[in-house]
Amino acid sequence: MTADASPVPALDRIRVGSAPDSWGVWFPDDDQQVPWQRFLDEVTEAGYEWIELGPYGYLPTDPARLTEETGRRGLTVSAGTVFTSLHRGPEVWDATWEHVSQVAELTRAMNAKHLVVIPSFWRDDKTAELIEPPKLTAEQWRHLSTGMERLGREVRERFGLDIVVHPHADTHIDTEENVARFLDATDADLVNLCLDTGHYAYCGGDSVKLIETYGERIGYLHLKQVDPEILADVVKNEVPFGPAVQRGVMCEPPNGVPELGPVLTAAQNLDVDLFAIVEQDMYPCPPSQPFPIAERTRRFLRSCGA
């Protein structure tokens, strides 16, 4: 066998899944989104076995019904997702915990072990209106870091889940500088990272470098790519994230950046089990668009060894 014909090394520490996000789902209830039954049917047919819950309330919130619906399709839940505004200080804790508890209860009931925590946007996710300043004060950074540590502690003690914080465009945890600042300010025993390769590239970050530098803090992956030409225009014209998505800034692998093969290899080299959940932001999109993309993406990831 020639070198060119050598098999791709198996990424046996990486468990690939998908999420409602890849079907254009951003909200619990929206008439521009596919029904949840269609998402579950199509994600199964596309070849995935792991899924996330997506926005709380999109999938059934009754654990017995959700267990039945996922089980008969051969699907298993990897994580739930919550949004938080902990930089605003202790006064938001009670409302935050009420929301987190709902999602964590369902996540635990589905035998998942992770809670993906997304910082709140400083722009409205539908109107793109500026809600608050895009930069935090020193005091707000302290609120953010101590609040996340408290959240990590409480979620683990009460629900047995680990939180993984998701750097995201149009939030305060976005660029290499802000991600490093957040990681350096938080306890690795309580707070780790969900590295979204697309959002990190959107904000100018290098995913492989982050994995190699902060490997012990990488607890979860979202696989996503950005179209570099659209991104350049988005950055130049300061286009908000929502409209950027509508322009197609998040694109189908392997057509964008970062290259996912090197990212997956770097993650495999950490020698820990990691979920790698495919997400391609497409809200809103025609209902027929997600499935063929999901099938092609699954084939591509298999070609990478995942």
GROMACS .gro file of C-alpha atoms in nm:
model
  306
    1MET     CA    1   0.000   0.000   0.000
    2THR     CA    2   0.136   0.342  -0.093
    3ALA     CA    3   0.159   0.630   0.151
    4ASP     CA    4  -0.123   0.806  -0.035
    5ALA     CA    5  -0.350   0.507   0.023
    6SER     CA    6  -0.286   0.485   0.396
    7PRO     CA    7  -0.604   0.490   0.604
    8VAL     CA    8  -0.690   0.805   0.797
    9PRO     CA    9  -0.606   0.752   1.167
   10ALA     CA   10  -0.921   0.689   1.370
   11LEU     CA   11  -1.015   0.970   1.605
   12ASP     CA   12  -1.133   0.727   1.870
   13ARG     CA   13  -1.162   0.988   2.148
   14ILE     CA   14  -1.403   1.207   1.948
   15ARG     CA   15  -1.779   1.144   1.954
   16VAL     CA   16  -1.953   1.327   1.671
   17GLY     CA   17  -2.310   1.454   1.694
   18SER     CA   18  -2.534   1.731   1.567
   19ALA     CA   19  -2.780   1.983   1.707
   20PRO     CA   20  -3.104   2.167   1.628
   21ASP     CA   21  -2.887   2.464   1.532
   22SER     CA   22  -2.782   2.279   1.216
   23TRP     CA   23  -3.151   2.265   1.120
   24GLY     CA   24  -3.193   2.642   1.153
   25VAL     CA   25  -3.330   2.627   1.508
   26TRP     CA   26  -3.245   2.921   1.734
   27PHE     CA   27  -3.563   2.960   1.938
   28PRO     CA   28  -3.798   2.737   2.138
   29ASP     CA   29  -4.090   2.820   1.911
   30ASP     CA   30  -4.068   2.995   1.576
   31ASP     CA   31  -4.272   2.945   1.260
   32GLN     CA   32  -3.957   2.973   1.047
   33GLN     CA   33  -3.814   2.656   1.206
   34VAL     CA   34  -3.875   2.291   1.122
   35PRO     CA   35  -4.093   2.091   1.366
   36TRP     CA   36  -3.892   1.902   1.624
   37GLN     CA   37  -4.014   1.566   1.492
   38ARG     CA   38  -3.861   1.643   1.154
   39PHE     CA   39  -3.532   1.742   1.315
   40LEU     CA   40  -3.514   1.413   1.507
   41ASP     CA   41  -3.604   1.207   1.199
   42GLU     CA   42  -3.356   1.381   0.974
   43VAL     CA   43  -3.064   1.395   1.217
   44THR     CA   44  -3.101   1.018   1.256
   45GLU     CA   45  -3.122   0.959   0.880
   46ALA     CA   46  -2.813   1.176   0.829
   47GLY     CA   47  -2.611   0.931   1.039
   48TYR     CA   48  -2.576   1.100   1.377
   49GLU     CA   49  -2.632   0.925   1.710
   50TRP     CA   50  -2.568   1.216   1.951
   51ILE     CA   51  -2.770   1.537   1.974
   52GLU     CA   52  -2.800   1.843   2.196
   53LEU     CA   53  -3.128   1.967   2.337
   54GLY     CA   54  -3.107   2.302   2.160
   55PRO     CA   55  -3.312   2.594   2.295
   56TYR     CA   56  -3.511   2.475   2.595
   57GLY     CA   57  -3.866   2.405   2.487
   58TYR     CA   58  -3.793   2.317   2.124
   59LEU     CA   59  -3.772   1.945   2.198
   60PRO     CA   60  -4.024   1.796   2.443
   61THR     CA   61  -3.937   1.892   2.801
   62ASP     CA   62  -4.108   1.590   2.955
   63PRO     CA   63  -3.821   1.345   3.016
   64ALA     CA   64  -4.034   1.035   2.957
   65ARG     CA   65  -4.160   1.157   2.622
   66LEU     CA   66  -3.818   1.281   2.510
   67THR     CA   67  -3.658   0.952   2.615
   68GLU     CA   68  -3.915   0.762   2.408
   69GLU     CA   69  -3.876   0.990   2.104
   70THR     CA   70  -3.495   0.980   2.105
   71GLY     CA   71  -3.469   0.615   2.206
   72ARG     CA   72  -3.677   0.480   1.920
   73ARG     CA   73  -3.456   0.672   1.679
   74GLY     CA   74  -3.131   0.553   1.838
   75LEU     CA   75  -3.036   0.901   1.956
   76THR     CA   76  -2.862   1.000   2.280
   77VAL     CA   77  -2.839   1.349   2.430
   78SER     CA   78  -2.490   1.491   2.487
   79ALA     CA   79  -2.575   1.827   2.649
   80GLY     CA   80  -2.824   2.098   2.727
   81THR     CA   81  -2.773   2.469   2.661
   82VAL     CA   82  -2.833   2.777   2.877
   83PHE     CA   83  -2.786   3.150   2.828
   84THR     CA   84  -2.656   3.363   3.116
   85SER     CA   85  -2.586   3.730   3.197
   86LEU     CA   86  -2.363   3.677   3.499
   87HIS     CA   87  -2.152   3.984   3.421
   88ARG     CA   88  -2.445   4.189   3.550
   89GLY     CA   89  -2.372   4.082   3.907
   90PRO     CA   90  -2.532   3.892   4.196
   91GLU     CA   91  -2.874   4.049   4.137
   92VAL     CA   92  -2.929   3.829   3.830
   93TRP     CA   93  -2.840   3.504   4.010
   94ASP     CA   94  -3.192   3.398   4.110
   95ALA     CA   95  -3.338   3.441   3.762
   96THR     CA   96  -3.032   3.271   3.611
   97TRP     CA   97  -3.058   2.976   3.845
   98GLU     CA   98  -3.430   2.931   3.773
   99HIS     CA   99  -3.352   2.896   3.402
  100VAL     CA  100  -3.042   2.683   3.455
  101SER     CA  101  -3.226   2.445   3.689
  102GLN     CA  102  -3.495   2.375   3.430
  103VAL     CA  103  -3.245   2.287   3.162
  104ALA     CA  104  -3.010   2.100   3.396
  105GLU     CA  105  -3.296   1.885   3.527
  106LEU     CA  106  -3.389   1.773   3.177
  107THR     CA  107  -3.023   1.729   3.078
  108ARG     CA  108  -2.962   1.505   3.379
  109ALA     CA  109  -3.281   1.309   3.311
  110MET     CA  110  -3.149   1.235   2.960
  111ASN     CA  111  -2.824   1.099   3.113
  112ALA     CA  112  -2.613   1.373   2.955
  113LYS     CA  113  -2.316   1.511   3.148
  114HIS     CA  114  -2.260   1.860   3.005
  115LEU     CA  115  -2.430   2.195   3.019
  116VAL     CA  116  -2.320   2.438   2.746
  117VAL     CA  117  -2.327   2.794   2.887
  118ILE     CA  118  -2.350   3.081   2.637
  119PRO     CA  119  -2.292   3.436   2.764
  120SER     CA  120  -2.572   3.677   2.677
  121PHE     CA  121  -2.545   3.880   2.356
  122TRP     CA  122  -2.477   4.251   2.367
  123ARG     CA  123  -2.695   4.275   2.056
  124ASP     CA  124  -3.054   4.154   2.026
  125ASP     CA  125  -3.040   3.820   1.845
  126LYS     CA  126  -3.341   3.902   1.624
  127THR     CA  127  -3.326   4.278   1.567
  128ALA     CA  128  -2.945   4.324   1.603
  129GLU     CA  129  -3.018   4.629   1.821
  130LEU     CA  130  -2.739   4.720   2.062
  131ILE     CA  131  -2.848   4.615   2.413
  132GLU     CA  132  -2.539   4.706   2.616
  133PRO     CA  133  -2.173   4.800   2.567
  134PRO     CA  134  -1.966   4.534   2.387
  135LYS     CA  135  -1.679   4.572   2.636
  136LEU     CA  136  -1.695   4.482   3.005
  137THR     CA  137  -1.562   4.692   3.290
  138ALA     CA  138  -1.315   4.537   3.536
  139GLU     CA  139  -1.598   4.493   3.785
  140GLN     CA  140  -1.813   4.317   3.525
  141TRP     CA  141  -1.526   4.081   3.444
  142ARG     CA  142  -1.508   3.992   3.814
  143HIS     CA  143  -1.884   3.932   3.823
  144LEU     CA  144  -1.854   3.713   3.513
  145SER     CA  145  -1.570   3.496   3.642
  146THR     CA  146  -1.697   3.453   3.998
  147GLY     CA  147  -2.052   3.397   3.872
  148MET     CA  148  -1.938   3.123   3.633
  149GLU     CA  149  -1.741   2.954   3.910
  150ARG     CA  150  -2.047   2.959   4.133
  151LEU     CA  151  -2.258   2.823   3.848
  152GLY     CA  152  -2.009   2.543   3.785
  153ARG     CA  153  -2.006   2.448   4.152
  154GLU     CA  154  -2.385   2.457   4.195
  155VAL     CA  155  -2.458   2.268   3.873
  156ARG     CA  156  -2.214   1.993   3.964
  157GLU     CA  157  -2.332   1.961   4.324
  158ARG     CA  158  -2.704   1.965   4.246
  159PHE     CA  159  -2.722   1.797   3.907
  160GLY     CA  160  -2.391   1.614   3.855
  161LEU     CA  161  -2.319   1.806   3.534
  162ASP     CA  162  -2.010   1.991   3.414
  163ILE     CA  163  -2.048   2.335   3.262
  164VAL     CA  164  -1.861   2.423   2.942
  165VAL     CA  165  -1.864   2.792   2.853
  166HIS     CA  166  -1.915   2.873   2.485
  167PRO     CA  167  -1.725   3.172   2.338
  168HIS     CA  168  -1.968   3.329   2.092
  169ALA     CA  169  -1.982   3.617   1.845
  170ASP     CA  170  -2.150   3.932   1.978
  171THR     CA  171  -2.090   3.826   2.339
  172HIS     CA  172  -1.822   3.936   2.585
  173ILE     CA  173  -1.629   3.608   2.557
  174ASP     CA  174  -1.528   3.613   2.193
  175THR     CA  175  -1.171   3.698   2.084
  176GLU     CA  176  -0.845   3.519   2.173
  177GLU     CA  177  -0.774   3.795   2.424
  178ASN     CA  178  -1.110   3.771   2.599
  179VAL     CA  179  -1.116   3.391   2.599
  180ALA     CA  180  -0.769   3.380   2.755
  181ARG     CA  181  -0.870   3.645   3.009
  182PHE     CA  182  -1.176   3.442   3.104
  183LEU     CA  183  -0.985   3.115   3.134
  184ASP     CA  184  -0.708   3.272   3.339
  185ALA     CA  185  -0.967   3.422   3.577
  186THR     CA  186  -1.160   3.100   3.643
  187ASP     CA  187  -1.093   2.775   3.828
  188ALA     CA  188  -1.026   2.481   3.594
  189ASP     CA  189  -1.194   2.247   3.840
  190LEU     CA  190  -1.523   2.435   3.800
  191VAL     CA  191  -1.524   2.598   3.456
  192ASN     CA  192  -1.411   2.464   3.121
  193LEU     CA  193  -1.468   2.558   2.760
  194CYS     CA  194  -1.694   2.455   2.476
  195LEU     CA  195  -1.474   2.551   2.183
  196ASP     CA  196  -1.690   2.646   1.887
  197THR     CA  197  -1.449   2.645   1.595
  198GLY     CA  198  -1.670   2.868   1.381
  199HIS     CA  199  -1.739   3.136   1.639
  200TYR     CA  200  -1.374   3.140   1.743
  201ALA     CA  201  -1.263   3.188   1.380
  202TYR     CA  202  -1.537   3.451   1.331
  203CYS     CA  203  -1.377   3.646   1.617
  204GLY     CA  204  -1.022   3.601   1.486
  205GLY     CA  205  -0.912   3.305   1.698
  206ASP     CA  206  -0.700   3.000   1.610
  207SER     CA  207  -0.867   2.683   1.737
  208VAL     CA  208  -0.562   2.458   1.708
  209LYS     CA  209  -0.353   2.711   1.902
  210LEU     CA  210  -0.620   2.732   2.171
  211ILE     CA  211  -0.636   2.353   2.206
  212GLU     CA  212  -0.258   2.328   2.224
  213THR     CA  213  -0.230   2.616   2.476
  214TYR     CA  214  -0.530   2.548   2.700
  215GLY     CA  215  -0.584   2.179   2.632
  216GLU     CA  216  -0.677   2.097   2.990
  217ARG     CA  217  -0.961   2.351   2.968
  218ILE     CA  218  -1.122   2.211   2.652
  219GLY     CA  219  -1.421   2.009   2.768
  220TYR     CA  220  -1.641   2.001   2.458
  221LEU     CA  221  -1.636   2.098   2.089
  222HIS     CA  222  -1.876   2.255   1.843
  223LEU     CA  223  -1.767   2.197   1.483
  224LYS     CA  224  -1.839   2.487   1.250
  225GLN     CA  225  -1.671   2.679   0.969
  226VAL     CA  226  -1.689   3.036   0.841
  227ASP     CA  227  -1.668   3.160   0.484
  228PRO     CA  228  -1.356   3.382   0.486
  229GLU     CA  229  -1.477   3.612   0.206
  230ILE     CA  230  -1.813   3.680   0.371
  231LEU     CA  231  -1.641   3.717   0.708
  232ALA     CA  232  -1.403   3.980   0.570
  233ASP     CA  233  -1.699   4.187   0.454
  234VAL     CA  234  -1.881   4.132   0.784
  235VAL     CA  235  -1.580   4.255   0.980
  236LYS     CA  236  -1.516   4.549   0.746
  237ASN     CA  237  -1.875   4.672   0.767
  238GLU     CA  238  -1.936   4.574   1.133
  239VAL     CA  239  -2.231   4.353   1.040
  240PRO     CA  240  -2.412   4.204   1.343
  241PHE     CA  241  -2.404   3.827   1.386
  242GLY     CA  242  -2.769   3.760   1.295
  243PRO     CA  243  -2.753   3.937   0.958
  244ALA     CA  244  -2.410   3.781   0.899
  245VAL     CA  245  -2.563   3.435   0.936
  246GLN     CA  246  -2.833   3.529   0.686
  247ARG     CA  247  -2.553   3.620   0.443
  248GLY     CA  248  -2.410   3.267   0.484
  249VAL     CA  249  -2.106   3.349   0.697
  250MET     CA  250  -2.131   3.004   0.859
  251CYS     CA  251  -2.071   2.760   0.575
  252GLU     CA  252  -2.074   2.390   0.500
  253PRO     CA  253  -1.750   2.200   0.568
  254PRO     CA  254  -1.498   2.172   0.414
  255ASN     CA  255  -1.560   2.499   0.230
  256GLY     CA  256  -1.450   2.739   0.505
  257VAL     CA  257  -1.212   2.792   0.793
  258PRO     CA  258  -1.072   2.660   1.015
  259GLU     CA  259  -0.971   2.330   0.860
  260LEU     CA  260  -1.148   2.074   1.077
  261GLY     CA  261  -0.899   1.790   1.023
  262PRO     CA  262  -0.618   1.962   1.218
  263VAL     CA  263  -0.864   2.075   1.487
  264LEU     CA  264  -0.987   1.718   1.537
  265THR     CA  265  -0.631   1.584   1.540
  266ALA     CA  266  -0.530   1.839   1.805
  267ALA     CA  267  -0.834   1.742   2.011
  268GLN     CA  268  -0.755   1.372   1.973
  269ASN     CA  269  -0.402   1.441   2.097
  270LEU     CA  270  -0.545   1.561   2.430
  271ASP     CA  271  -0.620   1.193   2.495
  272VAL     CA  272  -0.956   1.259   2.661
  273ASP     CA  273  -1.305   1.173   2.540
  274LEU     CA  274  -1.468   1.476   2.377
  275PHE     CA  275  -1.798   1.541   2.209
  276ALA     CA  276  -1.771   1.721   1.876
  277ILE     CA  277  -2.117   1.850   1.789
  278VAL     CA  278  -2.176   1.983   1.438
  279GLU     CA  279  -2.342   2.323   1.425
  280GLN     CA  280  -2.398   2.529   1.114
  281ASP     CA  281  -2.592   2.843   1.196
  282MET     CA  282  -2.860   2.882   0.928
  283TYR     CA  283  -3.145   3.072   1.089
  284PRO     CA  284  -3.371   3.118   0.905
  285CYS     CA  285  -3.345   2.866   0.623
  286PRO     CA  286  -3.575   2.671   0.388
  287PRO     CA  287  -3.689   2.348   0.558
  288SER     CA  288  -3.536   2.134   0.283
  289GLN     CA  289  -3.187   2.287   0.318
  290PRO     CA  290  -3.041   2.130   0.639
  291PHE     CA  291  -3.071   1.757   0.569
  292PRO     CA  292  -2.849   1.721   0.261
  293ILE     CA  293  -2.588   1.946   0.425
  294ALA     CA  294  -2.599   1.729   0.738
  295GLU     CA  295  -2.547   1.414   0.532
  296ARG     CA  296  -2.253   1.560   0.342
  297THR     CA  297  -2.097   1.695   0.662
  298ARG     CA  298  -2.120   1.355   0.829
  299ARG     CA  299  -1.948   1.194   0.530
  300PHE     CA  300  -1.677   1.460   0.538
  301LEU     CA  301  -1.611   1.405   0.911
  302ARG     CA  302  -1.585   1.030   0.851
  303SER     CA  303  -1.319   1.105   0.590
  304CYS     CA  304  -1.129   1.290   0.866
  305GLY     CA  305  -1.142   0.979   1.085
  306ALA     CA  306  -1.423   1.094   1.314
   0.00000   0.00000   0.00000
